[in-house]
Tab-separated table of C-alpha atoms and ligand atoms in Angstrom:
chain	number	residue	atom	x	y	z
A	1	UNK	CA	-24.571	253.864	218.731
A	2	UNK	CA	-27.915	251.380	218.598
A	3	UNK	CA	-27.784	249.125	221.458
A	4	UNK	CA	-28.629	245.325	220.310
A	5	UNK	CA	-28.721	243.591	222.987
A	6	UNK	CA	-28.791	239.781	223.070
A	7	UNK	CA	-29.436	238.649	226.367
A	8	UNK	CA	-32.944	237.268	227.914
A	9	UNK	CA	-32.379	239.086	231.056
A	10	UNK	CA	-31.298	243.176	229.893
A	11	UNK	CA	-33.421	245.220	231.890
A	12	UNK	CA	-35.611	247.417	229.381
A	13	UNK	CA	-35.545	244.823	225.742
A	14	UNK	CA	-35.510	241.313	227.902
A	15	UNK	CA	-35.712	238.570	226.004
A	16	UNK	CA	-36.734	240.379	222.365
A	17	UNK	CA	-34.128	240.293	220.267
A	18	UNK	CA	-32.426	236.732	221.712
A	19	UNK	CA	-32.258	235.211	218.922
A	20	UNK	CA	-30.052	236.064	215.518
A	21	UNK	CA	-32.863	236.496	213.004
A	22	UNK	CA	-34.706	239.021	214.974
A	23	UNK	CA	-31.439	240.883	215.894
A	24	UNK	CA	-30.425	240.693	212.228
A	25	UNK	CA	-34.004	242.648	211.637
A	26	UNK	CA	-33.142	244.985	214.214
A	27	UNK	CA	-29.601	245.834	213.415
A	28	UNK	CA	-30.820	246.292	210.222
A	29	UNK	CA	-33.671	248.941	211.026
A	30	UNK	CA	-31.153	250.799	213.215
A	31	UNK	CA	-28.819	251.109	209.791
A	32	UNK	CA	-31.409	252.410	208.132
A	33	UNK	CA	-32.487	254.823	210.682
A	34	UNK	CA	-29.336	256.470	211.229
A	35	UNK	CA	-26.683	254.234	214.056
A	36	UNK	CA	-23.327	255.155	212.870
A	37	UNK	CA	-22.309	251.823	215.358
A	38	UNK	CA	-23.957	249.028	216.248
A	39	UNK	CA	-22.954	247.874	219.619
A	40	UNK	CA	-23.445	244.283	220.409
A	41	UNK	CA	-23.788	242.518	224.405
A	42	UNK	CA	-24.175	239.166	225.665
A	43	UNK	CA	-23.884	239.697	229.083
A	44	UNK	CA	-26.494	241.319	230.774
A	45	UNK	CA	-24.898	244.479	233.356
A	46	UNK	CA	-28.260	245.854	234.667
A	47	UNK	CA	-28.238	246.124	238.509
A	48	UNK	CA	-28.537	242.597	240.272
A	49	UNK	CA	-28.065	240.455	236.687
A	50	UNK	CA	-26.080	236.948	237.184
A	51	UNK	CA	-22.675	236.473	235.476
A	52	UNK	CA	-22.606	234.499	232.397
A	53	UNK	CA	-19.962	232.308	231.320
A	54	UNK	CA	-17.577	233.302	228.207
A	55	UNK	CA	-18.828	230.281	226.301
A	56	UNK	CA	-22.400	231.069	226.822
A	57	UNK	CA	-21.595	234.943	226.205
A	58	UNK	CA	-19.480	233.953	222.833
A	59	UNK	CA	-22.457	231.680	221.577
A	60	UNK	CA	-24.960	234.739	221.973
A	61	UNK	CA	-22.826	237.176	220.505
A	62	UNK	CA	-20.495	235.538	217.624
A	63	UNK	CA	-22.979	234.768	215.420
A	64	UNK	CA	-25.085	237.907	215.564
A	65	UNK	CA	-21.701	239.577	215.380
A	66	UNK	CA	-21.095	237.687	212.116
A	67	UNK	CA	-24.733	238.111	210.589
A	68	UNK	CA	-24.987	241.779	211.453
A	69	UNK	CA	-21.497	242.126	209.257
A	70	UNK	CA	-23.073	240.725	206.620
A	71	UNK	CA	-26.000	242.822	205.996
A	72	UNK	CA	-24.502	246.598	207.080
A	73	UNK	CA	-21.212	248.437	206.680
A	74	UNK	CA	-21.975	249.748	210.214
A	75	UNK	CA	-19.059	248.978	212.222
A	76	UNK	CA	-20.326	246.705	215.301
A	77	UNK	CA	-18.902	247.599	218.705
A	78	UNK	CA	-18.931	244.513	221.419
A	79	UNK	CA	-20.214	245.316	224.864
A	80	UNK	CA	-18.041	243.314	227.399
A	81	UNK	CA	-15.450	243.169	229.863
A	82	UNK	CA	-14.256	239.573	228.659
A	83	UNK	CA	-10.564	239.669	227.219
A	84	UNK	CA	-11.420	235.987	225.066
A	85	UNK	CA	-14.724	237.538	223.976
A	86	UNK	CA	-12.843	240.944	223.116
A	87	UNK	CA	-10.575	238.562	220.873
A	88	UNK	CA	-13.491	236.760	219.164
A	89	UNK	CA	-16.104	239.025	218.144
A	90	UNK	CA	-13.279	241.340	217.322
A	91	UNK	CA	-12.164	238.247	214.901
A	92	UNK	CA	-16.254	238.051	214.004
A	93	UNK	CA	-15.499	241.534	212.416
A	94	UNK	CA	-16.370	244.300	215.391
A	95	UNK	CA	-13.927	246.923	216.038
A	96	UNK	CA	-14.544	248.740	218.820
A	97	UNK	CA	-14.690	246.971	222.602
A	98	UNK	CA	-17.258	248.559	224.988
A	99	UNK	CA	-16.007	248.167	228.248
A	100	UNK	CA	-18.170	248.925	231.212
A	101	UNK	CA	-14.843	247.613	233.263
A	102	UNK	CA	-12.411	249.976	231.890
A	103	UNK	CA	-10.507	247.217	231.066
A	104	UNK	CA	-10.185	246.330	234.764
A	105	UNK	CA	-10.359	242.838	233.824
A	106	UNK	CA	-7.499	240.555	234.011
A	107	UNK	CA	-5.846	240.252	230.482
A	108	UNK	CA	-8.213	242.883	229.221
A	109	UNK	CA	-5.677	245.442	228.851
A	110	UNK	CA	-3.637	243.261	226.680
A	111	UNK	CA	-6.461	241.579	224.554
A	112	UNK	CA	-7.042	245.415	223.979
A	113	UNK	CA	-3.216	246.553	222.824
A	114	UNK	CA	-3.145	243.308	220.740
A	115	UNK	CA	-6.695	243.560	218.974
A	116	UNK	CA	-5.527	247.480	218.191
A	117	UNK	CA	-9.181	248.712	217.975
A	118	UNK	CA	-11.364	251.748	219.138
A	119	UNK	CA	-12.091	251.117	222.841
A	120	UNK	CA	-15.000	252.658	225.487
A	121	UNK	CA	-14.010	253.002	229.013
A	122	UNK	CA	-16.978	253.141	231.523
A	123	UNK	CA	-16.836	254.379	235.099
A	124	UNK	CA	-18.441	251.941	237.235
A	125	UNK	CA	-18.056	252.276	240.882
A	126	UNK	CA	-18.650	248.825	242.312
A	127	UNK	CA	-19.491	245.522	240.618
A	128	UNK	CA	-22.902	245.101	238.406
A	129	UNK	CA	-24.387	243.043	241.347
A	130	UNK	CA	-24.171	245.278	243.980
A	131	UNK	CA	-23.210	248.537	242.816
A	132	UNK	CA	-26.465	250.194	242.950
A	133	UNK	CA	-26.869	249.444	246.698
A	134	UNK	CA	-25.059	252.383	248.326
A	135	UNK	CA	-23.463	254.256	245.802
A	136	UNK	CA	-20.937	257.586	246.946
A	137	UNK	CA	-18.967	260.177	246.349
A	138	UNK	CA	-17.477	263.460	247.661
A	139	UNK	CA	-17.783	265.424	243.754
A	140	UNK	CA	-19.159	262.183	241.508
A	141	UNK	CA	-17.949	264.988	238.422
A	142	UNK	CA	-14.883	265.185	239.424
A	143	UNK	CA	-14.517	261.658	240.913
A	144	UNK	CA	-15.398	259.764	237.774
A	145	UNK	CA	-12.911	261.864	235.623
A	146	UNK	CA	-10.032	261.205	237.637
A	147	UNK	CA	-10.801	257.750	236.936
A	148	UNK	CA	-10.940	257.882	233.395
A	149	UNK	CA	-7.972	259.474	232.915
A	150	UNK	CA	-6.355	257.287	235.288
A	151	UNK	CA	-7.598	254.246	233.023
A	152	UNK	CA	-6.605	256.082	230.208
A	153	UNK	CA	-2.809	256.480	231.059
A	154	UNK	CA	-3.112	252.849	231.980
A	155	UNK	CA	-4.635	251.300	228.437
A	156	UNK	CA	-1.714	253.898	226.640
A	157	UNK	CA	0.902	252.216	229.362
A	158	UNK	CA	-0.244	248.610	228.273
A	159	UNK	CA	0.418	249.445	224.568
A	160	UNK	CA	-3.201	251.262	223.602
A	161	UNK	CA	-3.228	253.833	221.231
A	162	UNK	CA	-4.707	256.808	223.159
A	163	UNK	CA	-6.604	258.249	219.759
A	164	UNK	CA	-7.782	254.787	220.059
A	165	UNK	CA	-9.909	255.723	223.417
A	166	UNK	CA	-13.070	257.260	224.347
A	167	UNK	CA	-14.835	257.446	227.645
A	168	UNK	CA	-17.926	257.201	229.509
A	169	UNK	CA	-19.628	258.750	232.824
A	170	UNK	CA	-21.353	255.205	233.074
A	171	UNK	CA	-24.501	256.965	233.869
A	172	UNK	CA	-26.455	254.231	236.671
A	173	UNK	CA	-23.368	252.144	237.172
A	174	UNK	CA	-23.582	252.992	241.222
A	175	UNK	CA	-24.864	256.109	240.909
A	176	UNK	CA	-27.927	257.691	242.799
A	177	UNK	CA	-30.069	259.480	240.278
A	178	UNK	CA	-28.954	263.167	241.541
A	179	UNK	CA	-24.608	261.975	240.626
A	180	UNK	CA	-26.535	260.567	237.020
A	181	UNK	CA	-28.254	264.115	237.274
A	182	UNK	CA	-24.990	266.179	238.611
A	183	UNK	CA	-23.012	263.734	235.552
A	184	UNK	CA	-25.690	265.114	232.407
A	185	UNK	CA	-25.140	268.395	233.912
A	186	UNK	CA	-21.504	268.931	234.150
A	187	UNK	CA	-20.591	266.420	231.048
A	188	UNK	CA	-18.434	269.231	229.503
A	189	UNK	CA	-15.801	268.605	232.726
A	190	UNK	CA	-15.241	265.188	230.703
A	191	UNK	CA	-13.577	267.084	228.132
A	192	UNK	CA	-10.784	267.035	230.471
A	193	UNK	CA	-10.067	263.687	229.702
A	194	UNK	CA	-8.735	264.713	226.390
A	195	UNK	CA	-11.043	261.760	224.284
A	196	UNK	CA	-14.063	261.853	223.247
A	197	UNK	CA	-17.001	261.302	225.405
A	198	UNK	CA	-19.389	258.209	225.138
A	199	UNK	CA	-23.032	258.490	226.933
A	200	UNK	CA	-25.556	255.503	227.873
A	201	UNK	CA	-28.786	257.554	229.099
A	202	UNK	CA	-31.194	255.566	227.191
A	203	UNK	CA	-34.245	254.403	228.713
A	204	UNK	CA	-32.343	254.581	231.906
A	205	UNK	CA	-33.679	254.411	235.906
A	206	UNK	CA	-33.431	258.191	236.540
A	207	UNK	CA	-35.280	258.925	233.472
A	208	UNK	CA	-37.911	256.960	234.874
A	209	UNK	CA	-37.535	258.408	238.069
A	210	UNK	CA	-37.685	261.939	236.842
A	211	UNK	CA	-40.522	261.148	234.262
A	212	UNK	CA	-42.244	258.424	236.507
A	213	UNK	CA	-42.402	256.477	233.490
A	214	UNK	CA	-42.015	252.660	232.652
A	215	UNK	CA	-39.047	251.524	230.526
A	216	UNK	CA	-41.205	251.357	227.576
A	217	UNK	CA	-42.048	255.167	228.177
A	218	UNK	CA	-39.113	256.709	228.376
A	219	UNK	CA	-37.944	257.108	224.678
A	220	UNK	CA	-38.697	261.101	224.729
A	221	UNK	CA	-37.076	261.268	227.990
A	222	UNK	CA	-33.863	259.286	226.709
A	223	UNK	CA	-33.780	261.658	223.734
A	224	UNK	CA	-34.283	264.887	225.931
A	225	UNK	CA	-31.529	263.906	227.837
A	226	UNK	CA	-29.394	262.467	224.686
A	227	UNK	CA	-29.611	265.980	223.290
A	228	UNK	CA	-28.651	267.512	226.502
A	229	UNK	CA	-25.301	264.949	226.470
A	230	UNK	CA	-24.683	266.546	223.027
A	231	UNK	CA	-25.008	270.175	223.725
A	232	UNK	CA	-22.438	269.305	226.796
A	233	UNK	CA	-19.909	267.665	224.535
A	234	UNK	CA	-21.108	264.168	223.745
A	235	UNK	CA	-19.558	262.738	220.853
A	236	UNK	CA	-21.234	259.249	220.836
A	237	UNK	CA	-24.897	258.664	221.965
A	238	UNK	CA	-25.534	254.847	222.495
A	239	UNK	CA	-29.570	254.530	222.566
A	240	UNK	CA	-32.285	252.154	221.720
A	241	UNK	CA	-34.227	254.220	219.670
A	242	UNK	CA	-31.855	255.452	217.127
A	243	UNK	CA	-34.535	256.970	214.741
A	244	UNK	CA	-35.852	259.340	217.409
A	245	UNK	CA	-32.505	260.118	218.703
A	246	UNK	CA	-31.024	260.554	215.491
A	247	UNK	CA	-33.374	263.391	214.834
A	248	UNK	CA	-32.631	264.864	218.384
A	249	UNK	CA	-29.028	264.657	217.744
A	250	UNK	CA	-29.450	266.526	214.328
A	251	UNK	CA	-31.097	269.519	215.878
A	252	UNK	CA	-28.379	269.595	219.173
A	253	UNK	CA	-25.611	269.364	216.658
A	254	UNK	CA	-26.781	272.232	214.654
A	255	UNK	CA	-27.358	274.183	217.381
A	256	UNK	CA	-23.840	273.599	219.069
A	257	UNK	CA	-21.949	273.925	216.114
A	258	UNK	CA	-23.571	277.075	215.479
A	259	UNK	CA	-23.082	277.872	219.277
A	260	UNK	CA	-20.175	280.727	220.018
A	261	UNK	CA	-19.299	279.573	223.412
A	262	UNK	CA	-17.958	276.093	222.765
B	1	7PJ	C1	-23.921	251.345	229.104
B	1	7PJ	C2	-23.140	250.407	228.437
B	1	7PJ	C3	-23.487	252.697	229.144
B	1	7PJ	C4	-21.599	251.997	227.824
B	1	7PJ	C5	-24.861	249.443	229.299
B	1	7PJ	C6	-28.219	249.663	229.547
B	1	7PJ	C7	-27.358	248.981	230.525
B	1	7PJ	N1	-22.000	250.713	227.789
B	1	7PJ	N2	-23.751	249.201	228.569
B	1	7PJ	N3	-22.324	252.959	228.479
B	1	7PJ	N4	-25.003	250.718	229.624
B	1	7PJ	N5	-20.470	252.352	227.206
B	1	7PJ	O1	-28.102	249.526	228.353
B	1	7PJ	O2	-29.130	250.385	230.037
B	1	7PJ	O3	-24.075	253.597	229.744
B	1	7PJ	S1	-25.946	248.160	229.755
């Protein structure tokens, strides 16, 4: 999944690709190199970023949403917790909602049963704003499954089609970087949740932490740890760098399918 992100505030591509011709030339490179989905946000959810209204979200998104259908196959996925968004770009042509809310949103659950598409749900603990300020858990592994399974039996309750559903650790959504370290490491509990599993790693704080690298750095970090997500189960890998991690991913699936203890 290539992340396209057009916002002037996302933490680690601010600002670059805010405008529909140069997101049309990067949607387009990430076809080429490899992004089975192109996932598409207007509304920035880094640590400490301001709300944005649905109009201002929908005029970001919509019309990269309908330009990027028009040059690739690649099914587009939109990133937001915004039930009249979810209806919109999934009228633009996306189908798949990525949903760092879980659907938590009011009328979210049902702009979800009605649209009838694929659907992430993301563990966050907290609210984008503040969530990174004291983050905490007795077992974060075991913690952020319950909650995903809770969500799922909740999106199948409001009408969802469970083999509609896949799920996310949320790595950094208020998490310190030893639960986003504790999460990579014990990914394959997430298999519990019956769905398959969605991970975000790229370019992220504890890569940087662990590297001591700038955003910009971090791409063979964000692949190291993409290919670690992979041999514990990942099914989806959304990165920035979908060349580089395309070629990780090749070797990691190889070697797991190849693998005798699955
Ligand atoms: C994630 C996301 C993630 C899913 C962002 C960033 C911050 N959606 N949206 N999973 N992260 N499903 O791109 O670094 O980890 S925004």
């Amino acid at each position: 999944m290539g992340i396209l992100n057009v916002t002037p505030d996302s933490f680690s591509d601010g600002g670059r690709f805010d405008s529909p011709n140069i997101a049309l030339q990067q949607a387009r490179t990430m076809a080429e190199e490899g992004a089975a989905i192109i996932d598409i946000g207007g509304e920035s959810t880094r640590p400490g970023a301001d709300d944005v209204s649905t109009q201002h979200e929908l005029d970001r998104v919509i019309p990269v949403i309908e330009a990027v259908r028009e040059v690739t196959d690649v099914p587009v996925s939109i990133d937001t917790s915004k039930p009249a968004v979810m209806r919109e770009a999934v009228g633009a042509g996306a189908s798949m909602i990525n949903d760092v809310c879980a659907l938590q949103v009011e009328g979210a659950l049902q702009a979800a049963a009605d649209l009838d598409v694929a659907v992430c749900l993301m563990h966050m603990q907290g609210q984008p704003r503040t969530m990174q300020e004291a983050p905490g858990y007795g077992d974060v592994v075991v913690e952020v499954t319950s909650f995903l399974k809770e969500r799922i039996a909740i999106a199948v309750a409001a009408g969802i089609h469970e083999d509609k559903l896949v799920v996310d650790p949320g790595f950094g959504f208020g998490k310190t970087h030893e639960h986003n370290v504790a999460l990579l490491a014990n990914l394959r509990q997430l298999q519990d949740c019956g769905r398959p599993v969605l991970v975000g790693v790229s370019r992220k704080s504890t890569l940087g932490e662990l590297t001591q690298r700038d955003v910009h750095e971090r791409m063979p970090a964000s692949v190291a740890a993409a290919v670690i997500a992979v041999m514990g189960g990942a099914q989806i890998i959304r990165a920035h760098d979908v060349g580089a991690t395309v070629d990780g991913l090749r070797v990691a699936r190889a070697v797991r399918e190849s693998s005798t203890d699955q």
